[in-house]
PDB file of C-alpha atoms in Angstrom:
ATOM      1  CA  MET A   1     -42.335  16.386 -44.672  1.00 91.00           C
ATOM      2  CA  PHE A   2     -44.680  18.245 -42.392  1.00 89.00           C
ATOM      3  CA  LYS A   3     -45.892  17.762 -38.840  1.00 95.00           C
ATOM      4  CA  LEU A   4     -48.912  19.008 -36.953  1.00 95.00           C
ATOM      5  CA  ASN A   5     -51.109  18.278 -33.968  1.00 97.00           C
ATOM      6  CA  ASP A   6     -54.799  17.633 -34.640  1.00 93.00           C
ATOM      7  CA  SER A   7     -55.603  20.526 -32.261  1.00 96.00           C
ATOM      8  CA  GLU A   8     -54.320  22.833 -35.024  1.00 96.00           C
ATOM      9  CA  LYS A   9     -57.265  21.904 -37.270  1.00 97.00           C
ATOM     10  CA  GLU A  10     -61.033  22.213 -36.779  1.00 97.00           C
ATOM     11  CA  TYR A  11     -63.897  19.869 -37.496  1.00 97.00           C
ATOM     12  CA  ARG A  12     -66.010  21.039 -40.452  1.00 95.00           C
ATOM     13  CA  PHE A  13     -69.047  21.648 -38.224  1.00 93.00           C
ATOM     14  CA  LYS A  14     -67.070  22.988 -35.204  1.00 95.00           C
ATOM     15  CA  THR A  15     -67.567  19.928 -32.951  1.00 96.00           C
ATOM     16  CA  SER A  16     -68.190  17.222 -35.548  1.00 97.00           C
ATOM     17  CA  GLY A  17     -67.721  16.172 -39.147  1.00 96.00           C
ATOM     18  CA  PRO A  18     -64.368  15.644 -40.855  1.00 97.00           C
ATOM     19  CA  LYS A  19     -61.159  17.305 -39.678  1.00 98.00           C
ATOM     20  CA  TYR A  20     -58.627  17.157 -42.529  1.00 97.00           C
ATOM     21  CA  LEU A  21     -55.063  16.846 -41.283  1.00 98.00           C
ATOM     22  CA  MET A  22     -53.655  16.401 -44.782  1.00 96.00           C
ATOM     23  CA  GLU A  23     -55.018  17.029 -48.284  1.00 96.00           C
ATOM     24  CA  GLY A  24     -52.602  15.903 -50.982  1.00 95.00           C
ATOM     25  CA  PRO A  25     -50.411  15.581 -52.792  1.00 96.00           C
ATOM     26  CA  ASN A  26     -50.943  11.785 -52.728  1.00 97.00           C
ATOM     27  CA  MET A  27     -53.642  11.134 -50.135  1.00 97.00           C
ATOM     28  CA  LYS A  28     -56.252  12.784 -47.930  1.00 97.00           C
ATOM     29  CA  PHE A  29     -56.249  12.023 -44.182  1.00 98.00           C
ATOM     30  CA  ALA A  30     -59.017  12.993 -41.780  1.00 98.00           C
ATOM     31  CA  ILE A  31     -60.314  12.374 -38.295  1.00 98.00           C
ATOM     32  CA  VAL A  32     -64.109  12.233 -38.434  1.00 98.00           C
ATOM     33  CA  ARG A  33     -66.423  12.740 -35.460  1.00 98.00           C
ATOM     34  CA  PHE A  34     -70.180  12.100 -35.552  1.00 98.00           C
ATOM     35  CA  LYS A  35     -72.476  12.830 -32.652  1.00 98.00           C
ATOM     36  CA  PRO A  36     -75.411  10.454 -32.084  1.00 98.00           C
ATOM     37  CA  GLY A  37     -77.849  10.788 -34.986  1.00 96.00           C
ATOM     38  CA  GLU A  38     -75.410  12.556 -37.321  1.00 96.00           C
ATOM     39  CA  ASP A  39     -74.763  11.254 -40.807  1.00 93.00           C
ATOM     40  CA  PHE A  40     -72.886  12.061 -43.997  1.00 90.00           C
ATOM     41  CA  PRO A  41     -74.701  12.115 -47.367  1.00 91.00           C
ATOM     42  CA  ALA A  42     -74.413   9.087 -49.642  1.00 95.00           C
ATOM     43  CA  HIS A  43     -71.706   9.531 -52.254  1.00 96.00           C
ATOM     44  CA  TYR A  44     -68.976   7.778 -54.180  1.00 97.00           C
ATOM     45  CA  HIS A  45     -65.558   8.655 -55.531  1.00 98.00           C
ATOM     46  CA  GLU A  46     -64.643   8.064 -59.148  1.00 98.00           C
ATOM     47  CA  LYS A  47     -60.893   7.687 -58.620  1.00 98.00           C
ATOM     48  CA  MET A  48     -60.184   7.604 -54.882  1.00 98.00           C
ATOM     49  CA  GLU A  49     -60.500   4.569 -52.644  1.00 98.00           C
ATOM     50  CA  GLU A  50     -61.440   5.249 -49.026  1.00 98.00           C
ATOM     51  CA  ASN A  51     -60.572   3.528 -45.769  1.00 98.00           C
ATOM     52  CA  PHE A  52     -62.263   3.931 -42.399  1.00 98.00           C
ATOM     53  CA  TYR A  53     -60.807   2.865 -39.049  1.00 98.00           C
ATOM     54  CA  ILE A  54     -63.070   3.218 -36.004  1.00 98.00           C
ATOM     55  CA  MET A  55     -61.180   4.749 -33.071  1.00 98.00           C
ATOM     56  CA  GLU A  56     -64.118   4.937 -30.650  1.00 98.00           C
ATOM     57  CA  GLY A  57     -67.847   4.356 -30.672  1.00 98.00           C
ATOM     58  CA  GLU A  58     -69.838   2.677 -33.413  1.00 98.00           C
ATOM     59  CA  ILE A  59     -71.197   3.587 -36.831  1.00 98.00           C
ATOM     60  CA  ASP A  60     -73.331   2.135 -39.587  1.00 97.00           C
ATOM     61  CA  ILE A  61     -71.690   2.387 -42.998  1.00 97.00           C
ATOM     62  CA  TYR A  62     -73.811   1.351 -45.940  1.00 96.00           C
ATOM     63  CA  ILE A  63     -71.848   0.307 -49.016  1.00 96.00           C
ATOM     64  CA  ASN A  64     -73.897  -0.127 -52.188  1.00 94.00           C
ATOM     65  CA  GLY A  65     -76.975  -0.287 -49.973  1.00 91.00           C
ATOM     66  CA  HIS A  66     -75.753  -2.995 -47.614  1.00 93.00           C
ATOM     67  CA  LEU A  67     -75.266  -2.372 -43.886  1.00 95.00           C
ATOM     68  CA  ASN A  68     -71.868  -2.704 -42.222  1.00 97.00           C
ATOM     69  CA  HIS A  69     -72.081  -2.087 -38.465  1.00 98.00           C
ATOM     70  CA  LEU A  70     -68.619  -1.089 -37.241  1.00 98.00           C
ATOM     71  CA  VAL A  71     -67.305  -0.746 -33.686  1.00 98.00           C
ATOM     72  CA  THR A  72     -64.042   0.364 -32.092  1.00 98.00           C
ATOM     73  CA  GLY A  73     -61.103  -1.351 -33.785  1.00 98.00           C
ATOM     74  CA  ASP A  74     -62.954  -2.206 -37.012  1.00 98.00           C
ATOM     75  CA  PHE A  75     -61.565  -1.284 -40.431  1.00 98.00           C
ATOM     76  CA  ILE A  76     -63.375  -1.147 -43.770  1.00 98.00           C
ATOM     77  CA  HIS A  77     -62.167  -0.422 -47.318  1.00 98.00           C
ATOM     78  CA  VAL A  78     -64.354   1.233 -49.983  1.00 98.00           C
ATOM     79  CA  GLU A  79     -63.409   0.924 -53.653  1.00 98.00           C
ATOM     80  CA  PRO A  80     -63.867   3.737 -56.209  1.00 98.00           C
ATOM     81  CA  GLY A  81     -67.448   3.696 -57.505  1.00 98.00           C
ATOM     82  CA  GLU A  82     -68.911   2.090 -54.369  1.00 98.00           C
ATOM     83  CA  VAL A  83     -71.663   4.281 -52.926  1.00 97.00           C
ATOM     84  CA  HIS A  84     -71.273   4.775 -49.191  1.00 96.00           C
ATOM     85  CA  TYR A  85     -73.404   6.394 -46.496  1.00 95.00           C
ATOM     86  CA  CYS A  86     -72.474   6.774 -42.815  1.00 95.00           C
ATOM     87  CA  ILE A  87     -74.752   7.318 -39.798  1.00 96.00           C
ATOM     88  CA  ASN A  88     -74.132   7.186 -36.052  1.00 97.00           C
ATOM     89  CA  ARG A  89     -77.132   5.363 -34.580  1.00 95.00           C
ATOM     90  CA  GLY A  90     -75.304   4.837 -31.275  1.00 96.00           C
ATOM     91  CA  GLN A  91     -75.784   6.703 -28.009  1.00 97.00           C
ATOM     92  CA  LYS A  92     -72.237   8.122 -27.895  1.00 97.00           C
ATOM     93  CA  PRO A  93     -70.037  10.165 -30.239  1.00 98.00           C
ATOM     94  CA  MET A  94     -68.013   8.171 -32.757  1.00 98.00           C
ATOM     95  CA  ARG A  95     -64.503   8.962 -34.003  1.00 98.00           C
ATOM     96  CA  MET A  96     -62.813   7.360 -36.981  1.00 98.00           C
ATOM     97  CA  ILE A  97     -59.888   7.864 -39.305  1.00 98.00           C
ATOM     98  CA  SER A  98     -60.628   8.306 -43.004  1.00 98.00           C
ATOM     99  CA  THR A  99     -57.991   8.052 -45.729  1.00 98.00           C
ATOM    100  CA  LEU A 100     -58.537   8.640 -49.441  1.00 98.00           C
ATOM    101  CA  ALA A 101     -56.045   7.873 -52.209  1.00 98.00           C
ATOM    102  CA  PRO A 102     -54.865   8.633 -54.782  1.00 98.00           C
ATOM    103  CA  TYR A 103     -55.669  12.213 -53.858  1.00 97.00           C
ATOM    104  CA  VAL A 104     -57.960  14.025 -56.286  1.00 96.00           C
ATOM    105  CA  PRO A 105     -59.108  17.499 -55.095  1.00 94.00           C
ATOM    106  CA  VAL A 106     -62.668  17.145 -56.430  1.00 94.00           C
ATOM    107  CA  ASP A 107     -63.777  13.512 -56.591  1.00 97.00           C
ATOM    108  CA  LYS A 108     -67.077  13.193 -54.730  1.00 95.00           C
ATOM    109  CA  VAL A 109     -70.370  12.446 -56.451  1.00 97.00           C
ATOM    110  CA  GLU A 110     -73.417  12.742 -54.163  1.00 95.00           C
ATOM    111  CA  VAL A 111     -76.223  10.202 -54.569  1.00 95.00           C
ATOM    112  CA  PRO A 112     -79.671  11.609 -53.705  1.00 89.00           C
ATOM    113  CA  ASP A 113     -82.481   9.223 -52.666  1.00 83.00           C
ATOM    114  CA  TYR A 114     -79.976   6.563 -51.651  1.00 78.00           C
ATOM    115  CA  PRO A 115     -81.634   3.133 -51.209  1.00 72.00           C
ATOM    116  CA  ILE A 116     -80.905   1.101 -48.072  1.00 70.00           C
ATOM    117  CA  TYR A 117     -81.463  -2.655 -48.456  1.00 62.00           C
ATOM    118  CA  ASP A 118     -80.711  -4.010 -44.956  1.00 58.00           C
TER     119      ASP A 118
END
């Protein structure tokens, strides 16, 4: 067991990006913040499934090229092997929870030149 407050961790890019509250042994848990216009490169995980829960704001999450527009309160599940790309096209910052399991320390494959169909 361990306990912490999210103020004890930092976002990857100081004021945005993922903030990992837990990494292993069985899952990865993060709070993610994107400012308007920010995105995260398209990628997939070979073994981990990923969940996103939108806490505030809105975000476009493309899964295998198809648009999913999510708003506060929405939840989406991404299976291993599904390519996903996230971008905040809104006018306000967006915050979401991201969980990945089963935890694998290095399980991200970036996808350059990612096609968007919608």
